[in-house]
Amino acid sequence: ITVSNGKMPVRFLLSDFKGMDGNVFWGGSTVPTTLQLCAYGYTCGLAKSPIFTKPILMHTDMNAQTTEIVRLKTEKGSYSISDISKSAVTKTFNVVVSHWLPKKTLDISIHEFYANGGPKNEIALDPQGPNVPIVAHVTQLVDKNKIMIGTYFQASPSGKQVLSPYSDGIYIAKTDGEKQEFIKFYAFSEMKSFWKYIESTYTARQLKRIKKRARRGEEKGTKLDVNYRLLVHDVLEINDQYVMIAEAYYPEYHTEYYTEYVNGKAVTRSRQVFDGWRYTHAIICGFDKQGNMKWDNTFEIWDILTFDLKERVRVLPNDKELILAYAYGGAIRSKVIRGEEVVDGKSSTPIETSKEGDQVRSNYSADMAFWYDNYFITWGYQRIKNEEERAKGNKKKRTVFYFNKIQYSN
């Protein structure tokens, strides 16, 4: 283990970082001061100088033990670094910079850097229409082209762009490093799997209401606003297709009531308490090399509620099938699909313990990854109780870290 010390900029909000070959890129944005927030709030947002954030990108060389700020050109508006990805093929890092000018434009640009921190190239994403990309996740292909996948929203009929973490659909774009080859948009409501998911999740009355809203939108020339938040994975190249996996989630809260005394009188108040991120399902789509969607499918989740927002679903290609799996709560959930077809519905396999008589009381920090061929590995922590161990003179309770090799077989 090597420790590298350095100074972070004041009021720096870190959003992402990636490391490769002893080089690390850190990205985020500035945070407004308390004075700025108070002044802006006092004027109800009418202050002459609205609060704009700046992007902060840093490069650390672990071997030389140096850290420096990478300069990025900025204009008026709020900036943030929303995603950083790395490529073992080109030995470069791709940094996604978002530029938001309130109610006017939201621009996304991809900056590519060499591992040593030097700039390589930069390209701005061109939506070529009214759809506005919100975020982008970059995957470097073997042929050194880039695939960008993310979510988008539709601007209002007046042309105003109201920024939101929610989205109306997904887009796919491809660049050769210097110019954009194509960008194509797909509304959630146009996907077959979307309606299957809605039908399996909502009541008949709710489904009727959603379909009615979709028809009204089509009459007005707009798409159904689904309001998904998506966590997009790296694009996979499988069977001459680009395969996208993205996990849908939302923040879950509960209402908490408490009592305050005002002028000697008890007053009951309420507040919203954040419980964590609730994962609902994963969206899986296949595209041809021109960005045309060939199929789409879903993988139901719902049982994951966590403060740790990260990729959960893992993919194992198996001939023409895809095995989708995630580990949570002491079990491995899996599903097998072949394009739009479901070969094997969602199933659950408990993670085995090492001793007879073990009773698992709790599981936490579970995760899994594709290893090789048809094998996964899974790991995590378990608190275990075993009465038989007590009879042998050992401790009845123990906490273990497990690391298991899992084989998938037809």
mmCIF file of C-alpha atoms in Angstrom:
data_model
loop_
_atom_site.group_PDB
_atom_site.id
_atom_site.type_symbol
_atom_site.label_atom_id
_atom_site.label_comp_id
_atom_site.label_asym_id
_atom_site.label_seq_id
_atom_site.Cartn_x
_atom_site.Cartn_y
_atom_site.Cartn_z
ATOM 1 C CA ILE A 1 0.000 0.000 0.000
ATOM 2 C CA THR A 2 1.390 3.383 -1.008
ATOM 3 C CA VAL A 3 0.101 6.621 0.497
ATOM 4 C CA SER A 4 0.269 9.872 -1.471
ATOM 5 C CA ASN A 5 -0.479 13.150 0.285
ATOM 6 C CA GLY A 6 -1.585 16.383 -1.329
ATOM 7 C CA LYS A 7 -3.816 19.425 -0.966
ATOM 8 C CA MET A 8 -7.354 19.614 -2.342
ATOM 9 C CA PRO A 9 -8.825 22.932 -3.525
ATOM 10 C CA VAL A 10 -11.048 24.713 -1.015
ATOM 11 C CA ARG A 11 -14.808 24.104 -1.503
ATOM 12 C CA PHE A 12 -14.253 21.181 -3.886
ATOM 13 C CA LEU A 13 -17.073 18.669 -4.393
ATOM 14 C CA LEU A 14 -15.654 15.411 -5.782
ATOM 15 C CA SER A 15 -17.964 13.617 -8.233
ATOM 16 C CA ASP A 16 -15.742 10.942 -9.831
ATOM 17 C CA PHE A 17 -12.203 9.642 -10.101
ATOM 18 C CA LYS A 18 -10.346 6.923 -12.004
ATOM 19 C CA GLY A 19 -6.856 5.477 -11.729
ATOM 20 C CA MET A 20 -4.612 3.561 -14.136
ATOM 21 C CA ASP A 21 -0.888 2.731 -14.172
ATOM 22 C CA GLY A 22 -0.079 4.999 -11.241
ATOM 23 C CA ASN A 23 -2.048 7.966 -12.637
ATOM 24 C CA VAL A 24 -5.286 9.275 -11.128
ATOM 25 C CA PHE A 25 -7.752 11.857 -12.448
ATOM 26 C CA TRP A 26 -10.069 13.529 -9.916
ATOM 27 C CA GLY A 27 -13.081 15.524 -11.070
ATOM 28 C CA GLY A 28 -15.823 17.647 -9.575
ATOM 29 C CA SER A 29 -16.911 21.249 -9.194
ATOM 30 C CA THR A 30 -16.659 24.183 -6.844
ATOM 31 C CA VAL A 31 -19.127 24.583 -3.984
ATOM 32 C CA PRO A 32 -20.741 27.995 -3.309
ATOM 33 C CA THR A 33 -19.795 29.699 -0.033
ATOM 34 C CA THR A 34 -22.362 30.120 2.737
ATOM 35 C CA LEU A 35 -22.329 33.873 2.084
ATOM 36 C CA GLN A 36 -23.162 33.352 -1.598
ATOM 37 C CA LEU A 37 -26.021 30.986 -0.764
ATOM 38 C CA CYS A 38 -27.452 33.354 1.838
ATOM 39 C CA ALA A 39 -27.270 36.342 -0.535
ATOM 40 C CA TYR A 40 -28.871 34.390 -3.358
ATOM 41 C CA GLY A 41 -31.606 33.048 -1.087
ATOM 42 C CA TYR A 42 -32.285 36.491 0.418
ATOM 43 C CA THR A 43 -32.975 37.952 -3.038
ATOM 44 C CA CYS A 44 -35.112 34.921 -4.026
ATOM 45 C CA GLY A 45 -32.693 34.129 -6.818
ATOM 46 C CA LEU A 46 -32.868 37.634 -8.306
ATOM 47 C CA ALA A 47 -29.314 38.585 -7.390
ATOM 48 C CA LYS A 48 -27.367 40.291 -10.161
ATOM 49 C CA SER A 49 -24.631 37.676 -9.834
ATOM 50 C CA PRO A 50 -26.201 34.208 -9.832
ATOM 51 C CA ILE A 51 -24.172 31.387 -8.313
ATOM 52 C CA PHE A 52 -22.161 29.643 -11.006
ATOM 53 C CA THR A 53 -19.904 26.685 -10.326
ATOM 54 C CA LYS A 54 -16.581 25.936 -11.996
ATOM 55 C CA PRO A 55 -15.185 22.537 -12.978
ATOM 56 C CA ILE A 56 -12.175 21.214 -11.088
ATOM 57 C CA LEU A 57 -10.013 18.498 -12.604
ATOM 58 C CA MET A 58 -6.834 17.244 -10.951
ATOM 59 C CA HIS A 59 -4.165 14.785 -12.030
ATOM 60 C CA THR A 60 -2.054 12.789 -9.554
ATOM 61 C CA ASP A 61 1.127 10.956 -10.507
ATOM 62 C CA MET A 62 1.498 8.303 -7.797
ATOM 63 C CA ASN A 63 5.059 7.474 -8.846
ATOM 64 C CA ALA A 64 6.321 11.062 -8.793
ATOM 65 C CA GLN A 65 4.093 11.893 -5.787
ATOM 66 C CA THR A 66 2.761 15.052 -7.485
ATOM 67 C CA THR A 67 -0.725 16.503 -7.885
ATOM 68 C CA GLU A 68 -1.669 19.350 -10.202
ATOM 69 C CA ILE A 69 -4.850 21.077 -11.331
ATOM 70 C CA VAL A 70 -5.684 20.575 -15.018
ATOM 71 C CA ARG A 71 -6.885 23.830 -16.557
ATOM 72 C CA LEU A 72 -10.223 23.783 -18.395
ATOM 73 C CA LYS A 73 -11.602 26.706 -20.396
ATOM 74 C CA THR A 74 -14.877 28.072 -19.008
ATOM 75 C CA GLU A 75 -17.448 30.691 -19.881
ATOM 76 C CA LYS A 76 -20.514 32.052 -18.117
ATOM 77 C CA GLY A 77 -22.686 29.411 -16.442
ATOM 78 C CA SER A 78 -22.383 26.431 -14.129
ATOM 79 C CA TYR A 79 -19.909 23.654 -14.858
ATOM 80 C CA SER A 80 -19.462 20.185 -13.433
ATOM 81 C CA ILE A 81 -17.488 17.048 -14.226
ATOM 82 C CA SER A 82 -20.108 14.308 -14.341
ATOM 83 C CA ASP A 83 -18.101 11.273 -15.449
ATOM 84 C CA ILE A 84 -14.523 10.045 -15.827
ATOM 85 C CA SER A 85 -13.657 6.843 -17.692
ATOM 86 C CA LYS A 86 -10.379 5.175 -18.604
ATOM 87 C CA SER A 87 -9.222 3.075 -21.548
ATOM 88 C CA ALA A 88 -6.620 0.343 -21.248
ATOM 89 C CA VAL A 89 -6.514 0.236 -25.078
ATOM 90 C CA THR A 90 -5.383 3.822 -25.666
ATOM 91 C CA LYS A 91 -3.981 4.466 -22.158
ATOM 92 C CA THR A 92 -6.100 7.604 -21.921
ATOM 93 C CA PHE A 93 -8.795 9.098 -19.689
ATOM 94 C CA ASN A 94 -12.092 10.587 -20.948
ATOM 95 C CA VAL A 95 -13.570 13.390 -18.846
ATOM 96 C CA VAL A 96 -17.189 14.498 -19.385
ATOM 97 C CA VAL A 97 -17.779 18.199 -18.663
ATOM 98 C CA SER A 98 -21.328 19.589 -18.410
ATOM 99 C CA HIS A 99 -21.989 23.313 -18.938
ATOM 100 C CA TRP A 100 -25.362 24.657 -17.840
ATOM 101 C CA LEU A 101 -26.592 28.177 -18.653
ATOM 102 C CA PRO A 102 -29.931 28.360 -16.757
ATOM 103 C CA LYS A 103 -33.026 27.992 -18.985
ATOM 104 C CA LYS A 104 -30.917 28.371 -22.145
ATOM 105 C CA THR A 105 -28.419 25.623 -22.906
ATOM 106 C CA LEU A 106 -26.927 22.461 -21.517
ATOM 107 C CA ASP A 107 -23.759 21.496 -23.344
ATOM 108 C CA ILE A 108 -21.712 18.339 -22.889
ATOM 109 C CA SER A 109 -18.107 17.978 -24.020
ATOM 110 C CA ILE A 110 -15.680 15.068 -23.772
ATOM 111 C CA HIS A 111 -12.038 15.873 -22.990
ATOM 112 C CA GLU A 112 -9.479 13.132 -23.573
ATOM 113 C CA PHE A 113 -6.180 13.163 -21.673
ATOM 114 C CA TYR A 114 -3.036 11.082 -21.825
ATOM 115 C CA ALA A 115 -2.286 9.130 -18.653
ATOM 116 C CA ASN A 116 0.485 11.612 -17.757
ATOM 117 C CA GLY A 117 -2.074 14.452 -17.621
ATOM 118 C CA GLY A 118 -1.475 16.007 -21.036
ATOM 119 C CA PRO A 119 -4.493 16.916 -23.202
ATOM 120 C CA LYS A 120 -5.130 14.791 -26.315
ATOM 121 C CA ASN A 121 -8.351 16.088 -27.855
ATOM 122 C CA GLU A 122 -11.787 17.533 -27.117
ATOM 123 C CA ILE A 123 -15.172 17.102 -28.773
ATOM 124 C CA ALA A 124 -18.546 18.717 -28.028
ATOM 125 C CA LEU A 125 -21.663 16.567 -28.233
ATOM 126 C CA ASP A 126 -24.062 17.902 -30.884
ATOM 127 C CA PRO A 127 -27.701 16.890 -30.168
ATOM 128 C CA GLN A 128 -28.793 17.962 -33.690
ATOM 129 C CA GLY A 129 -32.346 18.751 -32.576
ATOM 130 C CA PRO A 130 -34.613 19.597 -29.614
ATOM 131 C CA ASN A 131 -33.492 16.677 -27.433
ATOM 132 C CA VAL A 132 -30.980 17.677 -24.762
ATOM 133 C CA PRO A 133 -28.423 15.140 -23.460
ATOM 134 C CA ILE A 134 -28.147 15.308 -19.654
ATOM 135 C CA VAL A 135 -25.194 13.043 -18.950
ATOM 136 C CA ALA A 136 -22.744 10.963 -20.967
ATOM 137 C CA HIS A 137 -20.738 7.850 -20.215
ATOM 138 C CA VAL A 138 -17.834 7.229 -22.569
ATOM 139 C CA THR A 139 -16.596 3.809 -23.685
ATOM 140 C CA GLN A 140 -13.401 3.605 -25.720
ATOM 141 C CA LEU A 141 -13.687 0.922 -28.403
ATOM 142 C CA VAL A 142 -10.920 -1.384 -29.605
ATOM 143 C CA ASP A 143 -10.742 0.558 -32.916
ATOM 144 C CA LYS A 144 -10.107 3.755 -30.873
ATOM 145 C CA ASN A 145 -13.555 5.193 -31.647
ATOM 146 C CA LYS A 146 -15.745 6.302 -28.753
ATOM 147 C CA ILE A 147 -19.319 5.387 -27.869
ATOM 148 C CA MET A 148 -21.270 7.805 -25.666
ATOM 149 C CA ILE A 149 -24.445 6.623 -23.971
ATOM 150 C CA GLY A 150 -26.560 8.671 -21.611
ATOM 151 C CA THR A 151 -29.972 10.083 -20.893
ATOM 152 C CA TYR A 152 -31.755 13.086 -22.365
ATOM 153 C CA PHE A 153 -34.806 15.275 -21.843
ATOM 154 C CA GLN A 154 -37.029 17.175 -24.230
ATOM 155 C CA ALA A 155 -36.916 20.961 -24.150
ATOM 156 C CA SER A 156 -40.269 22.654 -23.545
ATOM 157 C CA PRO A 157 -42.258 23.919 -26.572
ATOM 158 C CA SER A 158 -40.981 27.413 -25.770
ATOM 159 C CA GLY A 159 -37.415 26.148 -26.088
ATOM 160 C CA LYS A 160 -36.571 26.618 -22.408
ATOM 161 C CA GLN A 161 -34.410 23.937 -20.864
ATOM 162 C CA VAL A 162 -35.199 23.179 -17.222
ATOM 163 C CA LEU A 163 -32.404 21.040 -15.809
ATOM 164 C CA SER A 164 -33.477 17.889 -13.961
ATOM 165 C CA PRO A 165 -31.774 14.643 -12.909
ATOM 166 C CA TYR A 166 -34.680 12.798 -14.520
ATOM 167 C CA SER A 167 -34.875 11.861 -18.182
ATOM 168 C CA ASP A 168 -37.220 11.033 -21.064
ATOM 169 C CA GLY A 169 -35.058 8.437 -22.789
ATOM 170 C CA ILE A 170 -31.589 7.301 -23.756
ATOM 171 C CA TYR A 171 -29.279 8.289 -26.582
ATOM 172 C CA ILE A 172 -26.261 6.711 -28.246
ATOM 173 C CA ALA A 173 -23.541 8.667 -30.038
ATOM 174 C CA LYS A 174 -20.318 7.684 -31.736
ATOM 175 C CA THR A 175 -17.196 9.711 -32.491
ATOM 176 C CA ASP A 176 -13.905 8.934 -34.159
ATOM 177 C CA GLY A 177 -12.108 11.099 -31.605
ATOM 178 C CA GLU A 178 -12.325 14.305 -33.638
ATOM 179 C CA LYS A 179 -15.858 14.426 -35.027
ATOM 180 C CA GLN A 180 -19.282 13.046 -34.159
ATOM 181 C CA GLU A 181 -20.431 10.319 -36.556
ATOM 182 C CA PHE A 182 -24.019 10.003 -35.291
ATOM 183 C CA ILE A 183 -26.336 10.542 -32.347
ATOM 184 C CA LYS A 184 -29.694 8.757 -31.984
ATOM 185 C CA PHE A 185 -32.407 9.155 -29.353
ATOM 186 C CA TYR A 186 -34.864 6.566 -28.001
ATOM 187 C CA ALA A 187 -37.735 7.474 -25.674
ATOM 188 C CA PHE A 188 -38.450 5.063 -22.822
ATOM 189 C CA SER A 189 -42.089 4.904 -23.876
ATOM 190 C CA GLU A 190 -41.030 3.576 -27.314
ATOM 191 C CA MET A 191 -39.293 0.539 -25.811
ATOM 192 C CA LYS A 192 -41.176 -2.759 -25.655
ATOM 193 C CA SER A 193 -39.615 -3.683 -22.326
ATOM 194 C CA PHE A 194 -40.827 -0.412 -20.786
ATOM 195 C CA TRP A 195 -44.482 -1.411 -21.108
ATOM 196 C CA LYS A 196 -43.740 -4.944 -19.893
ATOM 197 C CA TYR A 197 -42.087 -3.454 -16.822
ATOM 198 C CA ILE A 198 -44.993 -1.045 -16.257
ATOM 199 C CA GLU A 199 -47.550 -3.846 -16.586
ATOM 200 C CA SER A 200 -45.703 -6.015 -14.038
ATOM 201 C CA THR A 201 -45.183 -3.153 -11.560
ATOM 202 C CA TYR A 202 -48.308 -0.976 -11.578
ATOM 203 C CA THR A 203 -51.978 -1.709 -10.969
ATOM 204 C CA ALA A 204 -54.452 -1.863 -13.850
ATOM 205 C CA ARG A 205 -55.800 1.555 -12.883
ATOM 206 C CA GLN A 206 -52.337 3.135 -12.829
ATOM 207 C CA LEU A 207 -51.449 1.473 -16.142
ATOM 208 C CA LYS A 208 -54.587 2.887 -17.757
ATOM 209 C CA ARG A 209 -53.682 6.371 -16.515
ATOM 210 C CA ILE A 210 -50.111 6.100 -17.870
ATOM 211 C CA LYS A 211 -51.292 4.934 -21.305
ATOM 212 C CA LYS A 212 -53.798 7.786 -21.422
ATOM 213 C CA ARG A 213 -51.032 10.285 -20.629
ATOM 214 C CA ALA A 214 -48.868 8.729 -23.353
ATOM 215 C CA ARG A 215 -51.650 9.117 -25.959
ATOM 216 C CA ARG A 216 -52.160 12.773 -25.028
ATOM 217 C CA GLY A 217 -48.457 13.386 -25.401
ATOM 218 C CA GLU A 218 -48.394 11.786 -28.858
ATOM 219 C CA GLU A 219 -51.253 14.052 -29.955
ATOM 220 C CA LYS A 220 -49.195 17.068 -28.866
ATOM 221 C CA GLY A 221 -46.041 15.744 -30.498
ATOM 222 C CA THR A 222 -44.236 14.967 -27.240
ATOM 223 C CA LYS A 223 -43.085 11.747 -25.584
ATOM 224 C CA LEU A 224 -44.178 10.319 -22.249
ATOM 225 C CA ASP A 225 -42.075 11.772 -19.430
ATOM 226 C CA VAL A 226 -40.937 8.718 -17.450
ATOM 227 C CA ASN A 227 -38.541 10.433 -15.053
ATOM 228 C CA TYR A 228 -35.895 7.735 -14.734
ATOM 229 C CA ARG A 229 -32.512 8.258 -13.158
ATOM 230 C CA LEU A 230 -30.033 5.905 -14.776
ATOM 231 C CA LEU A 231 -26.611 4.608 -13.825
ATOM 232 C CA VAL A 232 -25.000 3.749 -17.177
ATOM 233 C CA HIS A 233 -22.329 1.028 -17.519
ATOM 234 C CA ASP A 234 -19.521 0.724 -20.063
ATOM 235 C CA VAL A 235 -20.828 -0.396 -23.446
ATOM 236 C CA LEU A 236 -20.087 -4.049 -24.304
ATOM 237 C CA GLU A 237 -19.292 -5.270 -27.827
ATOM 238 C CA ILE A 238 -21.045 -8.651 -28.115
ATOM 239 C CA ASN A 239 -21.920 -10.565 -31.297
ATOM 240 C CA ASP A 240 -21.216 -7.528 -33.500
ATOM 241 C CA GLN A 241 -23.535 -5.337 -31.418
ATOM 242 C CA TYR A 242 -23.166 -2.596 -28.835
ATOM 243 C CA VAL A 243 -24.914 -3.727 -25.647
ATOM 244 C CA MET A 244 -25.919 -1.109 -23.094
ATOM 245 C CA ILE A 245 -26.777 -1.801 -19.455
ATOM 246 C CA ALA A 246 -28.194 0.945 -17.249
ATOM 247 C CA GLU A 247 -29.705 0.662 -13.763
ATOM 248 C CA ALA A 248 -32.735 2.755 -12.832
ATOM 249 C CA TYR A 249 -32.962 4.176 -9.316
ATOM 250 C CA TYR A 250 -34.597 6.926 -7.267
ATOM 251 C CA PRO A 251 -34.067 8.531 -3.843
ATOM 252 C CA GLU A 252 -36.340 7.059 -1.160
ATOM 253 C CA TYR A 253 -37.511 9.033 1.880
ATOM 254 C CA HIS A 254 -39.749 8.604 4.884
ATOM 255 C CA THR A 255 -41.574 11.269 6.868
ATOM 256 C CA GLU A 256 -40.456 11.824 10.441
ATOM 257 C CA TYR A 257 -42.538 13.759 12.976
ATOM 258 C CA TYR A 258 -41.073 15.667 15.918
ATOM 259 C CA THR A 259 -42.225 18.198 18.505
ATOM 260 C CA GLU A 260 -40.922 21.712 19.034
ATOM 261 C CA TYR A 261 -41.951 24.238 21.649
ATOM 262 C CA VAL A 262 -42.846 27.684 20.326
ATOM 263 C CA ASN A 263 -43.688 30.319 22.951
ATOM 264 C CA GLY A 264 -44.250 27.526 25.454
ATOM 265 C CA LYS A 265 -46.633 25.600 23.180
ATOM 266 C CA ALA A 266 -45.898 22.197 21.673
ATOM 267 C CA VAL A 267 -45.923 22.244 17.879
ATOM 268 C CA THR A 268 -45.704 19.070 15.779
ATOM 269 C CA ARG A 269 -43.568 19.363 12.675
ATOM 270 C CA SER A 270 -42.427 16.955 9.977
ATOM 271 C CA ARG A 271 -39.306 16.457 7.900
ATOM 272 C CA GLN A 272 -38.213 14.199 5.066
ATOM 273 C CA VAL A 273 -35.446 11.722 5.936
ATOM 274 C CA PHE A 274 -33.346 10.180 3.170
ATOM 275 C CA ASP A 275 -33.391 6.354 3.420
ATOM 276 C CA GLY A 276 -31.076 5.659 0.484
ATOM 277 C CA TRP A 277 -31.172 4.886 -3.227
ATOM 278 C CA ARG A 278 -33.817 2.402 -4.335
ATOM 279 C CA TYR A 279 -32.866 0.355 -7.415
ATOM 280 C CA THR A 280 -35.916 -0.591 -9.492
ATOM 281 C CA HIS A 281 -34.648 -2.401 -12.590
ATOM 282 C CA ALA A 282 -31.916 -2.544 -15.199
ATOM 283 C CA ILE A 283 -32.465 -1.674 -18.851
ATOM 284 C CA ILE A 284 -30.523 -3.732 -21.420
ATOM 285 C CA CYS A 285 -30.451 -2.668 -25.082
ATOM 286 C CA GLY A 286 -28.685 -3.941 -28.199
ATOM 287 C CA PHE A 287 -27.614 -1.569 -30.996
ATOM 288 C CA ASP A 288 -26.083 -2.230 -34.389
ATOM 289 C CA LYS A 289 -22.882 -0.439 -35.453
ATOM 290 C CA GLN A 290 -24.961 2.471 -36.829
ATOM 291 C CA GLY A 291 -26.681 3.083 -33.492
ATOM 292 C CA ASN A 292 -30.051 1.544 -34.431
ATOM 293 C CA MET A 293 -31.744 -0.180 -31.496
ATOM 294 C CA LYS A 294 -32.338 -3.840 -32.364
ATOM 295 C CA TRP A 295 -33.839 -5.066 -29.082
ATOM 296 C CA ASP A 296 -34.411 -4.100 -25.448
ATOM 297 C CA ASN A 297 -35.112 -5.982 -22.227
ATOM 298 C CA THR A 298 -35.280 -5.441 -18.458
ATOM 299 C CA PHE A 299 -34.016 -7.054 -15.275
ATOM 300 C CA GLU A 300 -36.201 -6.417 -12.207
ATOM 301 C CA ILE A 301 -34.408 -5.430 -8.981
ATOM 302 C CA TRP A 302 -36.440 -3.547 -6.322
ATOM 303 C CA ASP A 303 -34.790 -5.247 -3.300
ATOM 304 C CA ILE A 304 -31.704 -2.989 -3.191
ATOM 305 C CA LEU A 305 -31.901 0.049 -0.912
ATOM 306 C CA THR A 306 -28.470 1.505 -0.220
ATOM 307 C CA PHE A 307 -26.508 4.685 0.465
ATOM 308 C CA ASP A 308 -23.776 3.393 -1.849
ATOM 309 C CA LEU A 309 -24.792 4.266 -5.416
ATOM 310 C CA LYS A 310 -22.779 2.065 -7.795
ATOM 311 C CA GLU A 311 -23.126 -0.489 -10.596
ATOM 312 C CA ARG A 312 -24.724 -3.691 -9.275
ATOM 313 C CA VAL A 313 -25.751 -5.795 -12.254
ATOM 314 C CA ARG A 314 -23.042 -7.935 -13.880
ATOM 315 C CA VAL A 315 -23.178 -9.481 -17.347
ATOM 316 C CA LEU A 316 -21.800 -12.808 -18.559
ATOM 317 C CA PRO A 317 -22.016 -13.376 -22.342
ATOM 318 C CA ASN A 318 -22.810 -17.000 -23.131
ATOM 319 C CA ASP A 319 -23.080 -17.783 -26.854
ATOM 320 C CA LYS A 320 -26.200 -15.831 -27.950
ATOM 321 C CA GLU A 321 -27.467 -15.421 -24.397
ATOM 322 C CA LEU A 322 -26.711 -12.890 -21.689
ATOM 323 C CA ILE A 323 -26.660 -13.884 -18.027
ATOM 324 C CA LEU A 324 -27.553 -10.937 -15.787
ATOM 325 C CA ALA A 325 -26.789 -11.206 -12.083
ATOM 326 C CA TYR A 326 -26.280 -9.202 -8.892
ATOM 327 C CA ALA A 327 -25.497 -10.068 -5.275
ATOM 328 C CA TYR A 328 -27.462 -8.584 -2.393
ATOM 329 C CA GLY A 329 -28.847 -9.710 0.940
ATOM 330 C CA GLY A 330 -27.012 -13.036 1.041
ATOM 331 C CA ALA A 331 -28.200 -14.265 -2.348
ATOM 332 C CA ILE A 332 -27.388 -14.057 -6.028
ATOM 333 C CA ARG A 333 -30.261 -12.954 -8.253
ATOM 334 C CA SER A 334 -29.968 -13.871 -11.933
ATOM 335 C CA LYS A 335 -31.866 -13.803 -15.205
ATOM 336 C CA VAL A 336 -31.024 -15.159 -18.673
ATOM 337 C CA ILE A 337 -32.107 -13.314 -21.825
ATOM 338 C CA ARG A 338 -31.624 -13.689 -25.571
ATOM 339 C CA GLY A 339 -32.382 -10.275 -27.034
ATOM 340 C CA GLU A 340 -36.032 -9.515 -26.289
ATOM 341 C CA GLU A 341 -36.657 -13.118 -25.230
ATOM 342 C CA VAL A 342 -36.471 -14.214 -21.586
ATOM 343 C CA VAL A 343 -34.790 -17.632 -21.528
ATOM 344 C CA ASP A 344 -34.850 -18.042 -17.747
ATOM 345 C CA GLY A 345 -36.811 -15.714 -15.459
ATOM 346 C CA LYS A 346 -35.403 -14.114 -12.347
ATOM 347 C CA SER A 347 -34.140 -16.662 -9.807
ATOM 348 C CA SER A 348 -32.421 -16.440 -6.430
ATOM 349 C CA THR A 349 -29.550 -18.612 -5.177
ATOM 350 C CA PRO A 350 -28.399 -18.296 -1.527
ATOM 351 C CA ILE A 351 -24.706 -17.764 -0.868
ATOM 352 C CA GLU A 352 -23.432 -20.830 0.981
ATOM 353 C CA THR A 353 -21.564 -20.699 4.306
ATOM 354 C CA SER A 354 -18.548 -22.823 5.275
ATOM 355 C CA LYS A 355 -19.890 -24.735 8.319
ATOM 356 C CA GLU A 356 -22.861 -26.950 9.034
ATOM 357 C CA GLY A 357 -25.429 -25.370 11.317
ATOM 358 C CA ASP A 358 -24.577 -21.803 10.250
ATOM 359 C CA GLN A 359 -27.465 -19.344 10.498
ATOM 360 C CA VAL A 360 -26.800 -16.071 8.696
ATOM 361 C CA ARG A 361 -28.139 -13.158 10.739
ATOM 362 C CA SER A 362 -27.101 -10.343 8.417
ATOM 363 C CA ASN A 363 -25.327 -9.664 5.131
ATOM 364 C CA TYR A 364 -23.657 -6.448 4.049
ATOM 365 C CA SER A 365 -21.245 -5.005 1.472
ATOM 366 C CA ALA A 366 -22.090 -7.787 -0.995
ATOM 367 C CA ASP A 367 -20.839 -7.497 -4.572
ATOM 368 C CA MET A 368 -19.929 -9.681 -7.524
ATOM 369 C CA ALA A 369 -18.016 -9.542 -10.794
ATOM 370 C CA PHE A 370 -17.562 -11.528 -13.984
ATOM 371 C CA TRP A 371 -14.250 -13.430 -13.795
ATOM 372 C CA TYR A 372 -13.609 -15.628 -16.847
ATOM 373 C CA ASP A 373 -15.378 -18.188 -19.078
ATOM 374 C CA ASN A 374 -18.640 -18.948 -17.246
ATOM 375 C CA TYR A 375 -17.504 -17.962 -13.752
ATOM 376 C CA PHE A 376 -18.448 -15.119 -11.423
ATOM 377 C CA ILE A 377 -16.859 -14.222 -8.120
ATOM 378 C CA THR A 378 -18.877 -12.835 -5.233
ATOM 379 C CA TRP A 379 -17.776 -11.392 -1.907
ATOM 380 C CA GLY A 380 -19.078 -9.603 1.148
ATOM 381 C CA TYR A 381 -19.551 -9.880 4.926
ATOM 382 C CA GLN A 382 -21.847 -12.091 6.993
ATOM 383 C CA ARG A 383 -22.719 -12.163 10.679
ATOM 384 C CA ILE A 384 -23.305 -15.822 11.546
ATOM 385 C CA LYS A 385 -24.743 -17.700 14.519
ATOM 386 C CA ASN A 386 -24.012 -21.412 15.057
ATOM 387 C CA GLU A 387 -25.220 -23.322 18.159
ATOM 388 C CA GLU A 388 -23.219 -26.422 17.177
ATOM 389 C CA GLU A 389 -19.961 -24.457 17.390
ATOM 390 C CA ARG A 390 -20.834 -23.403 20.921
ATOM 391 C CA ALA A 391 -21.184 -27.072 21.933
ATOM 392 C CA LYS A 392 -17.639 -27.637 20.614
ATOM 393 C CA GLY A 393 -16.279 -24.883 22.823
ATOM 394 C CA ASN A 394 -16.023 -22.315 20.027
ATOM 395 C CA LYS A 395 -17.751 -18.944 19.770
ATOM 396 C CA LYS A 396 -21.410 -19.112 18.891
ATOM 397 C CA LYS A 397 -21.307 -15.907 16.824
ATOM 398 C CA ARG A 398 -18.756 -14.809 14.271
ATOM 399 C CA THR A 399 -18.340 -12.266 11.483
ATOM 400 C CA VAL A 400 -16.754 -13.524 8.263
ATOM 401 C CA PHE A 401 -15.568 -12.114 4.965
ATOM 402 C CA TYR A 402 -16.518 -14.534 2.188
ATOM 403 C CA PHE A 403 -15.077 -14.835 -1.300
ATOM 404 C CA ASN A 404 -16.853 -17.389 -3.496
ATOM 405 C CA LYS A 405 -16.366 -18.690 -7.030
ATOM 406 C CA ILE A 406 -19.703 -19.186 -8.790
ATOM 407 C CA GLN A 407 -20.143 -21.297 -11.913
ATOM 408 C CA TYR A 408 -22.998 -20.790 -14.342
ATOM 409 C CA SER A 409 -23.989 -23.924 -16.270
ATOM 410 C CA ASN A 410 -26.728 -24.468 -18.841
#
